[in-house]
Amino acid sequence: MDNQNKLAFDGGWQYAPAPESTDHITIDGQYGLFIGGDFVAPESGKYFESINPATEEVLSSVASASSADVDSAVKAARKAYNGPWSKMKAAERGKYIYRIARILQERAREFATIESLDGGKPIRESRDIDIPLAAAHFFYYAGWADKLEYAFPGKRPVSLGVAGQIIPWNFPLLMAAWKIAPALACGNTVVLKPAETTPLTALKLAEVVRDAGLPDGVVNIITGAGETGAAIVNHDDVDKVAFTGSTGVGRIIQRALAGTNKKYTLELGGKAANVIFADAAIDQAVEGIVNGIFFNQGHVCCAGSRLIVQESVADEVVQKLKDRMETLIVGDPLDKNTDIGAINSASQLETIESYLRLGQEEGAEMHQSSRDIPTTGYWCRPTIFTGVSQSNRIVQEEIFGPVLAIQTFRTLDEGLSKANNTPYGLSGGVWTDKGSKIFKMTQKIRAGVIWANTFNKFDPTSPFGGYKESGVGREGGMHGLGAYLRLEG
Ligand code: NAP
Ligand code: MG
């Protein structure tokens, strides 16, 4: 083929590299803790490294916060709460949040690039999804700041105080926005801890908070490992804990909070099923499945990690999926053509690989795309398992990688019971041409979010949260306000 940008090979397509440049970003060699409006050194003097999982190169050293640092951050947040923040007019508070949103938009390209470098996700995702949605959350909640009484008619909404917030590595900036924006809009101050492997965009957000001129201590961002998170959860002067992460850690936190006055929300794991009926638009459904599990390396709590397909179209769907998998490009997260980036860390890759072995030991048939993957860094080919049974661990447990378990069904009730048969209930998908089936399925799938004929669509106005072991409470939309307020009267 003449066109240099499109070279046909082995029935697939190869595109000329189109890497995002890194000339426009700055990452400091070392970051302190953002406490009381300034970056400060950690009390212990300890730092740890954040690497680029696509190259294994060190990007920066970040501070490891001890419980003494957590205490300083909580004190700074309390001082800001008792001082300017809780006394400020709500409309003024809103202006600061709008300012954060606008700066994020202005610096979107820089944030997208750093997100992809630090976490391994394709630039297409960080550019088109993570960063715009993060800004949208700040815009949305900024608008609520002076309208809280309208959200809760007949009640007097009162801020809680200091919120301790702990987030995972799969959507670092977006999760920070989900947590910080509603907390500030409701008049609280915050101490936020990003995940160990993806601290950089949260630290960049600290710069934005400073540039937006927020009073010192309203937002504190501290880095560290699980113990830092535990110190936030267990600090006596924290009024609210907002956690997003694994169900295992969620359980530890819930136990620690039992019997305290702290309010909490827990957004935990998932094992979502996409249910495809024979009458669905099959090509559209296959694209939705691919989007739901392979994009962002399956590092999505609401990933469609199970496919439950009506028997009469199962062969067709599986074949189309296999064909589509061959076209997915696994590689450089900064390349605009990349579909599947790097797995976030060596330990997550180990976890995924152990499930790949387990699936085969359980008797399932594994199929992976045959395309090359890079040799340095952490990578996983898109993978499907067929011939699985409901009790298999690869059907029941969250893998958090680009791995899809496929089952079949004959009747609606069978499809429904398979969809509901896991400990989780975060999200789900239904694909059919019939509105009646959509209504039946969406009413009976026990999950917080259910998409029909689409998947993984997000909007700040829409609440999000889990049933069963997927969590407690809702974030997003008007529901997300309630999590940061006490309603009096
Ligand atoms: P994780 O191990 O539970 O970690 C989440 C956060 O908690 C990290 O910042 C972690 O710090 C910290 N942490 C670890 N141990 C802690 C403890 N004992 N007390 C307090 N904090 C502690 O989860 P992950 O592996 O990073 O993230 C993947 C999980 O998040 C998946 O299960 C996924 O489904 C879930 N998730 C859920 C949602 C949702 O909205 N429902 C959204 C995204 C992700 P370190 O980074 O240092 O370990
Ligand atoms: Mg990293």
Coordinates of C-alpha atoms and ligand atoms in Angstrom, one line a residue:
M1 CA 0.0 0.0 0.0
D2 CA 1.3 3.5 -0.9
N3 CA -0.2 5.3 2.0
Q4 CA 2.6 5.4 4.6
N5 CA 0.2 5.9 7.4
K6 CA -1.7 2.8 6.7
L7 CA 0.3 -0.3 6.0
A8 CA -1.7 -3.5 5.5
F9 CA -0.2 -6.5 7.3
D10 CA -1.5 -9.9 8.1
G11 CA -5.1 -8.8 7.7
G12 CA -4.7 -6.1 10.3
W13 CA -3.7 -2.5 10.1
Q14 CA -0.5 -0.8 11.2
Y15 CA -0.3 2.9 11.7
A16 CA 2.7 5.1 11.7
P17 CA 3.6 6.1 15.2
A18 CA 1.8 9.3 16.4
P19 CA 3.3 10.0 19.9
E20 CA 2.1 12.8 22.1
S21 CA 5.1 15.1 22.8
T22 CA 6.4 15.5 26.3
D23 CA 8.0 18.9 25.6
H24 CA 5.1 20.8 27.2
I25 CA 5.2 19.1 30.6
T26 CA 7.4 19.5 33.6
I27 CA 7.7 16.8 36.3
D28 CA 9.9 17.8 39.3
G29 CA 12.5 15.3 40.4
Q30 CA 11.0 15.3 43.9
Y31 CA 7.7 16.3 45.4
G32 CA 6.9 17.1 49.0
L33 CA 3.5 16.9 50.7
F34 CA 1.0 19.6 49.9
I35 CA -0.1 20.7 53.4
G36 CA -1.5 24.1 54.4
G37 CA -1.0 25.5 50.9
D38 CA 2.7 24.6 50.5
F39 CA 4.8 21.7 49.5
V40 CA 6.6 20.5 52.6
A41 CA 9.2 17.8 53.3
P42 CA 7.9 14.7 55.0
E43 CA 8.7 14.3 58.7
S44 CA 10.5 11.1 58.2
G45 CA 12.6 12.4 55.2
K46 CA 11.5 9.3 53.3
Y47 CA 10.5 9.4 49.6
F48 CA 9.5 6.7 47.2
E49 CA 9.6 6.5 43.4
S50 CA 6.8 6.6 40.8
I51 CA 7.7 4.9 37.6
N52 CA 6.4 4.9 34.1
P53 CA 4.9 1.4 33.7
A54 CA 5.5 1.4 30.0
T55 CA 9.2 1.9 30.3
E56 CA 10.0 1.1 33.9
E57 CA 11.8 4.5 34.1
V58 CA 11.6 6.6 37.3
L59 CA 9.5 9.7 36.7
S60 CA 9.9 11.3 40.2
S61 CA 10.3 10.8 43.9
V62 CA 7.4 11.6 46.1
A63 CA 7.2 12.0 49.8
S64 CA 6.1 9.2 52.1
A65 CA 3.7 10.7 54.7
S66 CA 3.9 9.2 58.2
S67 CA 1.1 9.5 60.8
A68 CA 2.8 12.7 62.0
D69 CA 2.4 14.2 58.5
V70 CA -1.2 13.0 58.3
D71 CA -1.8 14.8 61.6
S72 CA -0.3 18.0 60.2
A73 CA -2.5 17.7 57.1
V74 CA -5.6 17.1 59.2
K75 CA -4.7 20.1 61.5
A76 CA -4.2 22.3 58.4
A77 CA -7.6 21.2 57.0
R78 CA -9.3 21.8 60.4
K79 CA -7.8 25.3 60.7
A80 CA -9.0 26.1 57.2
Y81 CA -12.4 24.7 57.9
N82 CA -12.8 26.7 61.2
G83 CA -11.2 29.7 59.6
P84 CA -12.0 31.0 56.1
W85 CA -13.8 28.1 54.5
S86 CA -16.9 27.5 56.6
K87 CA -17.4 31.3 57.1
M88 CA -17.2 32.1 53.4
K89 CA -20.3 32.8 51.4
A90 CA -21.3 29.7 49.4
A91 CA -21.2 31.6 46.1
E92 CA -17.6 32.6 46.8
R93 CA -16.7 29.0 47.5
G94 CA -18.2 28.1 44.2
K95 CA -16.0 30.6 42.4
Y96 CA -12.8 28.9 43.7
I97 CA -14.1 25.5 42.4
Y98 CA -14.9 27.0 39.0
R99 CA -11.4 28.4 38.9
I100 CA -10.0 24.9 39.5
A101 CA -12.2 23.6 36.6
R102 CA -11.0 26.3 34.2
I103 CA -7.3 25.8 35.0
L104 CA -7.7 22.1 34.5
Q105 CA -9.2 22.7 31.1
E106 CA -6.4 25.1 30.2
R107 CA -3.8 22.6 31.3
A108 CA -5.7 19.6 29.9
R109 CA -3.0 18.5 27.5
E110 CA -0.3 18.6 30.2
F111 CA -2.5 16.6 32.6
A112 CA -3.4 14.0 30.0
T113 CA 0.3 13.4 29.1
I114 CA 1.3 13.1 32.8
E115 CA -1.6 10.7 33.5
S116 CA -0.5 8.5 30.7
L117 CA 3.1 8.6 31.7
D118 CA 2.5 7.8 35.3
G119 CA -0.3 5.3 35.0
G120 CA 0.2 3.7 31.6
K121 CA -3.3 4.5 30.2
P122 CA -3.5 5.4 26.5
I123 CA -3.3 9.1 25.8
R124 CA -6.6 8.8 23.8
E125 CA -8.3 7.9 27.1
S126 CA -6.6 10.4 29.4
R127 CA -7.1 13.1 26.8
D128 CA -10.7 12.3 25.8
I129 CA -12.1 10.9 29.0
D130 CA -10.1 11.3 32.3
I131 CA -9.2 15.0 32.1
P132 CA -12.3 16.4 30.5
L133 CA -14.5 14.5 33.0
A134 CA -12.3 15.7 35.9
A135 CA -12.9 19.3 34.8
A136 CA -16.6 18.6 34.3
H137 CA -16.9 17.4 37.9
F138 CA -15.4 20.6 39.2
F139 CA -17.7 22.6 37.0
Y140 CA -20.8 20.6 38.0
Y141 CA -20.2 20.8 41.7
A142 CA -19.1 24.5 41.6
G143 CA -22.6 25.2 40.4
W144 CA -24.1 23.4 43.5
A145 CA -22.1 25.3 46.1
D146 CA -24.7 28.1 46.6
K147 CA -27.8 26.0 45.8
L148 CA -27.6 23.3 48.4
E149 CA -30.9 24.1 50.0
Y150 CA -32.6 23.5 46.7
A151 CA -31.1 20.0 46.6
F152 CA -32.7 19.2 49.9
P153 CA -35.9 21.1 50.3
G154 CA -37.1 21.7 53.8
K155 CA -33.7 20.8 55.3
R156 CA -30.7 22.8 56.4
P157 CA -27.6 21.3 54.8
V158 CA -24.6 21.6 57.0
S159 CA -21.0 20.7 56.1
L160 CA -19.3 17.9 57.9
G161 CA -15.8 19.3 58.5
V162 CA -12.6 17.5 57.4
A163 CA -12.9 14.8 54.8
G164 CA -10.2 12.1 54.5
Q165 CA -10.1 10.8 50.9
I166 CA -8.3 7.8 49.5
I167 CA -8.2 6.9 45.9
P168 CA -6.9 4.2 43.6
W169 CA -4.6 4.2 40.5
N170 CA -6.9 3.5 37.7
F171 CA -8.4 7.0 37.2
P172 CA -6.0 9.1 39.4
L173 CA -7.1 12.7 38.5
L174 CA -10.7 11.8 37.8
M175 CA -11.0 10.0 41.2
A176 CA -9.4 13.1 42.9
A177 CA -12.0 15.3 41.2
W178 CA -14.9 13.0 42.2
K179 CA -13.8 13.3 45.8
I180 CA -12.6 16.9 46.1
A181 CA -15.3 18.7 44.0
P182 CA -18.4 17.7 46.0
A183 CA -16.5 18.0 49.4
L184 CA -15.6 21.6 48.7
A185 CA -18.9 22.5 47.2
C186 CA -20.5 21.3 50.4
G187 CA -18.2 23.5 52.5
N188 CA -15.7 20.8 53.8
T189 CA -12.0 20.8 53.7
V190 CA -10.0 17.8 52.5
V191 CA -7.0 15.6 53.0
L192 CA -6.5 13.4 49.9
K193 CA -4.1 10.5 49.3
P194 CA -3.6 9.2 45.8
A195 CA -2.3 5.7 45.1
E196 CA 1.4 4.9 45.4
T197 CA 1.9 4.2 41.7
T198 CA 0.0 7.2 40.3
P199 CA 0.7 10.3 42.5
L200 CA 1.7 12.8 39.9
T201 CA -1.5 14.3 38.6
A202 CA -2.8 14.7 42.2
L203 CA 0.4 16.6 43.0
K204 CA -0.1 18.7 39.8
L205 CA -3.7 19.3 41.0
A206 CA -2.1 20.6 44.2
E207 CA -0.4 23.2 42.0
V208 CA -3.7 24.1 40.4
V209 CA -5.3 24.5 43.9
R210 CA -2.5 26.8 44.8
D211 CA -2.7 28.8 41.5
A212 CA -6.5 29.1 42.0
G213 CA -5.8 30.9 45.3
L214 CA -7.8 28.6 47.6
P215 CA -7.2 29.5 51.2
D216 CA -4.3 27.5 52.7
G217 CA -5.3 24.1 54.0
V218 CA -8.6 23.8 52.2
V219 CA -7.1 21.0 50.0
N220 CA -4.2 19.0 51.3
I221 CA -2.7 16.3 49.2
I222 CA -0.4 13.8 50.8
T223 CA 1.4 10.8 49.2
G224 CA 2.2 7.5 50.8
A225 CA 1.4 3.8 50.9
G226 CA -1.5 1.9 52.5
E227 CA -0.4 2.9 56.0
T228 CA -0.8 6.6 55.1
G229 CA -4.3 5.8 54.0
A230 CA -4.9 3.9 57.3
A231 CA -3.6 6.9 59.3
I232 CA -6.1 9.2 57.5
V233 CA -9.0 6.7 58.2
N234 CA -8.1 6.4 61.9
H235 CA -7.4 10.0 62.6
D236 CA -9.7 11.3 65.4
D237 CA -10.3 14.6 63.8
V238 CA -11.5 13.4 60.4
D239 CA -15.3 13.7 60.1
K240 CA -15.8 11.8 56.8
V241 CA -13.9 9.1 55.0
A242 CA -14.4 8.7 51.2
F243 CA -12.6 5.6 49.8
T244 CA -12.4 4.2 46.4
G245 CA -10.4 1.0 46.0
S246 CA -10.6 -2.8 46.5
T247 CA -13.3 -4.6 48.4
G248 CA -10.5 -6.1 50.7
V249 CA -9.3 -2.7 51.9
G250 CA -12.9 -1.4 52.0
R251 CA -13.7 -4.1 54.5
I252 CA -10.7 -3.0 56.7
I253 CA -11.8 0.6 56.6
Q254 CA -15.5 -0.3 57.4
R255 CA -14.3 -2.3 60.4
A256 CA -12.1 0.6 61.5
L257 CA -15.0 3.1 61.3
A258 CA -17.6 0.9 63.0
G259 CA -18.8 2.6 66.1
T260 CA -17.2 6.0 65.3
N261 CA -19.1 9.1 64.3
K262 CA -17.4 9.3 61.0
K263 CA -19.6 9.3 57.9
Y264 CA -18.2 7.2 55.1
T265 CA -18.7 6.2 51.4
L266 CA -16.9 3.2 50.0
E267 CA -16.6 2.6 46.2
L268 CA -15.2 -0.9 45.8
G269 CA -14.7 -3.6 43.2
G270 CA -16.9 -5.0 40.5
K271 CA -17.5 -7.9 38.1
A272 CA -19.9 -6.4 35.7
A273 CA -21.8 -8.5 33.1
N274 CA -22.7 -7.4 29.6
V275 CA -25.8 -9.4 28.6
I276 CA -26.2 -9.6 24.8
F277 CA -29.6 -10.8 23.5
A278 CA -29.9 -12.4 20.0
D279 CA -31.9 -9.4 18.7
A280 CA -29.1 -6.9 19.6
A281 CA -27.2 -4.9 17.0
I282 CA -24.3 -7.4 17.2
D283 CA -21.5 -5.2 15.7
Q284 CA -22.4 -2.4 18.1
A285 CA -22.5 -4.8 21.0
V286 CA -19.1 -6.2 20.1
E287 CA -17.7 -2.7 20.1
G288 CA -19.3 -2.0 23.4
I289 CA -17.8 -5.2 24.9
V290 CA -14.3 -4.2 23.6
N291 CA -14.7 -0.8 25.0
G292 CA -15.9 -2.1 28.3
I293 CA -13.1 -4.6 29.0
F294 CA -10.1 -4.0 26.8
F295 CA -9.7 -0.2 26.8
N296 CA -7.9 1.2 29.7
Q297 CA -6.4 -2.3 30.2
G298 CA -9.5 -3.5 32.1
H299 CA -8.4 -1.2 34.9
V300 CA -11.9 0.0 35.5
C301 CA -14.0 -0.9 38.5
C302 CA -17.1 -1.0 36.4
A303 CA -15.4 -2.9 33.5
G304 CA -17.6 -5.3 31.6
S305 CA -15.4 -8.3 32.7
R306 CA -18.1 -10.8 32.0
L307 CA -20.0 -11.4 28.8
I308 CA -23.2 -13.3 28.9
V309 CA -24.5 -13.9 25.4
Q310 CA -27.6 -15.6 24.1
E311 CA -26.7 -19.0 22.8
S312 CA -28.0 -18.6 19.2
V313 CA -25.6 -15.7 18.5
A314 CA -22.7 -16.8 20.8
D315 CA -20.5 -18.2 18.0
E316 CA -21.0 -15.1 15.9
V317 CA -20.2 -12.8 18.8
V318 CA -17.1 -14.7 19.9
Q319 CA -15.8 -14.8 16.3
K320 CA -16.3 -11.1 15.9
L321 CA -14.6 -10.4 19.2
K322 CA -11.6 -12.5 18.2
D323 CA -11.4 -10.6 14.9
R324 CA -11.6 -7.3 16.7
M325 CA -9.0 -8.3 19.2
E326 CA -6.5 -8.8 16.4
T327 CA -6.9 -5.2 15.5
L328 CA -6.3 -3.8 19.0
I329 CA -2.9 -2.1 19.4
V330 CA -1.2 -2.8 22.7
G331 CA 1.7 -0.4 23.2
D332 CA 3.1 3.0 23.9
P333 CA 0.5 4.8 26.0
L334 CA 1.6 8.1 24.5
D335 CA 0.9 7.0 21.0
K336 CA -2.5 8.3 19.8
N337 CA -3.2 5.0 18.0
T338 CA -2.8 2.9 21.0
D339 CA -5.9 1.0 22.2
I340 CA -4.4 -0.8 25.2
G341 CA -1.7 0.8 27.2
A342 CA 0.6 -0.6 30.0
I343 CA -0.6 -2.5 33.0
N344 CA -0.2 -0.2 35.9
S345 CA 2.4 -2.0 37.9
A346 CA 4.5 -5.2 38.1
S347 CA 2.3 -6.5 40.9
Q348 CA -0.9 -5.9 39.0
L349 CA 0.6 -7.7 36.0
E350 CA 1.4 -10.6 38.3
T351 CA -2.1 -10.7 39.6
I352 CA -3.5 -10.7 36.1
E353 CA -1.1 -13.4 34.9
S354 CA -2.0 -15.6 37.9
Y355 CA -5.7 -15.4 36.9
L356 CA -4.7 -16.3 33.3
R357 CA -3.1 -19.5 34.7
L358 CA -6.0 -20.1 37.0
G359 CA -8.6 -19.8 34.3
Q360 CA -6.8 -22.5 32.3
E361 CA -6.4 -24.7 35.3
E362 CA -10.2 -24.3 35.9
G363 CA -10.7 -25.8 32.5
A364 CA -11.7 -22.7 30.5
E365 CA -10.4 -22.2 27.0
M366 CA -8.1 -19.1 26.7
H367 CA -7.7 -17.0 23.6
Q368 CA -5.4 -14.0 23.2
S369 CA -4.7 -11.7 20.4
S370 CA -1.6 -12.7 18.4
R371 CA -0.2 -9.2 18.0
D372 CA 3.2 -8.3 19.4
I373 CA 3.5 -6.5 22.7
P374 CA 6.5 -4.4 23.8
T375 CA 9.3 -6.2 25.7
T376 CA 10.1 -3.7 28.4
G377 CA 7.3 -2.5 30.7
Y378 CA 4.2 -4.3 31.9
W379 CA 1.8 -5.5 29.2
C380 CA -1.0 -8.0 28.8
R381 CA -2.7 -9.0 25.5
P382 CA -6.5 -8.8 25.3
T383 CA -7.7 -12.1 26.5
I384 CA -11.0 -14.0 26.4
F385 CA -12.0 -17.2 28.2
T386 CA -14.8 -19.4 26.9
G387 CA -16.2 -22.6 28.3
V388 CA -16.3 -21.1 31.8
S389 CA -18.8 -22.1 34.5
Q390 CA -20.5 -19.8 37.0
S391 CA -18.4 -21.1 40.0
N392 CA -15.0 -20.5 38.3
R393 CA -12.9 -17.9 40.1
I394 CA -12.3 -16.0 36.9
V395 CA -16.1 -15.5 36.7
Q396 CA -16.5 -14.6 40.4
E397 CA -13.4 -12.5 41.2
E398 CA -12.3 -9.1 40.0
I399 CA -9.2 -9.5 37.8
F400 CA -8.7 -5.8 36.9
G401 CA -7.1 -6.5 33.6
P402 CA -8.0 -6.9 29.9
V403 CA -9.6 -10.3 30.5
L404 CA -13.1 -11.3 29.6
A405 CA -15.0 -14.4 30.8
I406 CA -17.7 -15.5 28.3
Q407 CA -20.9 -17.5 29.2
T408 CA -24.0 -18.3 27.3
F409 CA -27.7 -18.3 28.2
R410 CA -31.0 -19.3 26.6
T411 CA -33.8 -17.5 28.4
L412 CA -34.0 -14.0 29.9
D413 CA -34.2 -15.4 33.4
E414 CA -31.1 -17.5 32.9
G415 CA -29.2 -14.5 31.6
L416 CA -30.4 -12.5 34.6
S417 CA -29.5 -15.1 37.2
K418 CA -26.0 -15.4 35.7
A419 CA -25.6 -11.7 35.6
N420 CA -26.5 -11.4 39.3
N421 CA -24.5 -14.4 40.5
T422 CA -21.3 -12.8 41.9
P423 CA -20.6 -11.0 45.2
Y424 CA -20.4 -7.7 43.3
G425 CA -23.0 -5.2 42.0
L426 CA -21.3 -2.1 40.6
S427 CA -22.5 -2.0 37.0
G428 CA -23.9 -3.9 34.1
G429 CA -24.9 -3.7 30.5
V430 CA -27.8 -4.9 28.4
W431 CA -27.8 -5.2 24.6
T432 CA -31.1 -5.8 22.8
D433 CA -33.4 -4.2 20.3
K434 CA -36.4 -4.6 22.6
G435 CA -37.3 -1.9 25.1
S436 CA -39.3 -4.4 27.1
K437 CA -36.2 -6.5 27.7
I438 CA -34.2 -3.4 28.7
F439 CA -36.8 -2.5 31.3
K440 CA -37.0 -6.1 32.7
M441 CA -33.2 -6.5 32.9
T442 CA -32.4 -3.1 34.3
Q443 CA -34.9 -3.5 37.0
K444 CA -33.6 -6.8 38.1
I445 CA -29.9 -6.6 37.7
R446 CA -28.6 -5.7 41.1
A447 CA -26.0 -3.1 40.3
G448 CA -25.6 0.6 40.8
V449 CA -25.2 1.6 37.2
I450 CA -26.7 -0.2 34.2
W451 CA -26.1 0.8 30.6
A452 CA -28.4 -0.2 27.7
N453 CA -26.9 -0.5 24.3
T454 CA -23.8 1.3 25.4
F455 CA -21.2 0.9 28.1
N456 CA -18.9 2.9 30.4
K457 CA -20.6 6.3 29.8
F458 CA -20.1 8.8 32.6
D459 CA -21.5 12.2 33.5
P460 CA -21.1 14.3 36.6
T461 CA -24.8 14.6 37.0
S462 CA -25.3 10.8 37.3
P463 CA -24.9 9.0 40.7
F464 CA -22.5 6.1 40.9
G465 CA -22.0 3.4 43.5
G466 CA -22.4 -0.2 44.3
Y467 CA -24.8 -2.9 45.6
K468 CA -23.5 -5.9 47.6
E469 CA -19.7 -6.0 48.0
S470 CA -19.2 -3.2 45.5
G471 CA -19.7 -0.5 48.2
V472 CA -21.7 1.8 50.4
G473 CA -23.1 5.2 49.3
R474 CA -23.2 7.1 46.1
E475 CA -20.9 9.6 44.5
G476 CA -21.8 11.9 41.6
G477 CA -24.9 14.0 40.8
M478 CA -27.2 15.3 43.6
H479 CA -26.7 12.0 45.5
G480 CA -23.0 12.8 45.8
L481 CA -23.9 16.0 47.8
G482 CA -25.6 14.1 50.5
A483 CA -22.4 12.2 51.2
Y484 CA -20.7 15.4 52.3
L485 CA -23.5 17.0 54.3
R486 CA -25.5 16.6 57.5
L487 CA -29.1 17.5 56.9
E488 CA -30.8 19.4 59.8
G489 CA -34.4 20.4 60.3
Ligands
NAP1 P1 -6.5 -0.7 46.9 O1 -5.4 -1.6 47.1 O2 -7.7 -0.9 47.8 O3 -6.0 0.8 47.1 C1 -6.8 1.9 47.1 C2 -6.2 3.0 47.9 O4 -6.2 2.7 49.3 C3 -4.7 3.3 47.5 O5 -4.5 4.7 47.7 C4 -4.0 2.5 48.6 O6 -2.7 2.9 48.8 C5 -4.9 2.7 49.8 N1 -4.8 1.8 50.8 C6 -4.2 0.5 50.8 N2 -4.4 -0.1 52.0 C7 -5.0 0.8 52.8 C8 -5.5 0.7 54.2 N3 -5.3 -0.4 54.9 N4 -6.2 1.8 54.7 C9 -6.4 2.9 53.9 N5 -6.0 3.0 52.6 C10 -5.3 1.9 52.1 O7 -7.1 -0.7 45.5 P2 -6.3 -0.6 44.1 O8 -5.7 -1.9 43.8 O9 -5.4 0.6 44.2 O10 -7.4 -0.2 43.1 C11 -8.1 -1.1 42.4 C12 -9.5 -1.4 43.1 O11 -10.2 -0.2 43.1 C13 -10.3 -2.3 42.3 O12 -10.9 -3.2 43.2 C14 -11.4 -1.4 41.7 O13 -12.6 -2.1 41.4 C15 -11.6 -0.4 42.7 N6 -12.2 0.8 42.2 C16 -13.5 1.1 42.5 C17 -14.1 2.2 42.0 C18 -15.5 2.5 42.3 O14 -15.9 3.6 42.1 N7 -16.3 1.6 42.8 C19 -13.4 3.0 41.1 C20 -12.0 2.7 40.8 C21 -11.5 1.6 41.4 P3 -1.5 2.3 47.9 O15 -1.7 2.8 46.6 O16 -0.3 2.8 48.5 O17 -1.7 0.8 48.0
MG2 MG 3.6 5.6 38.2

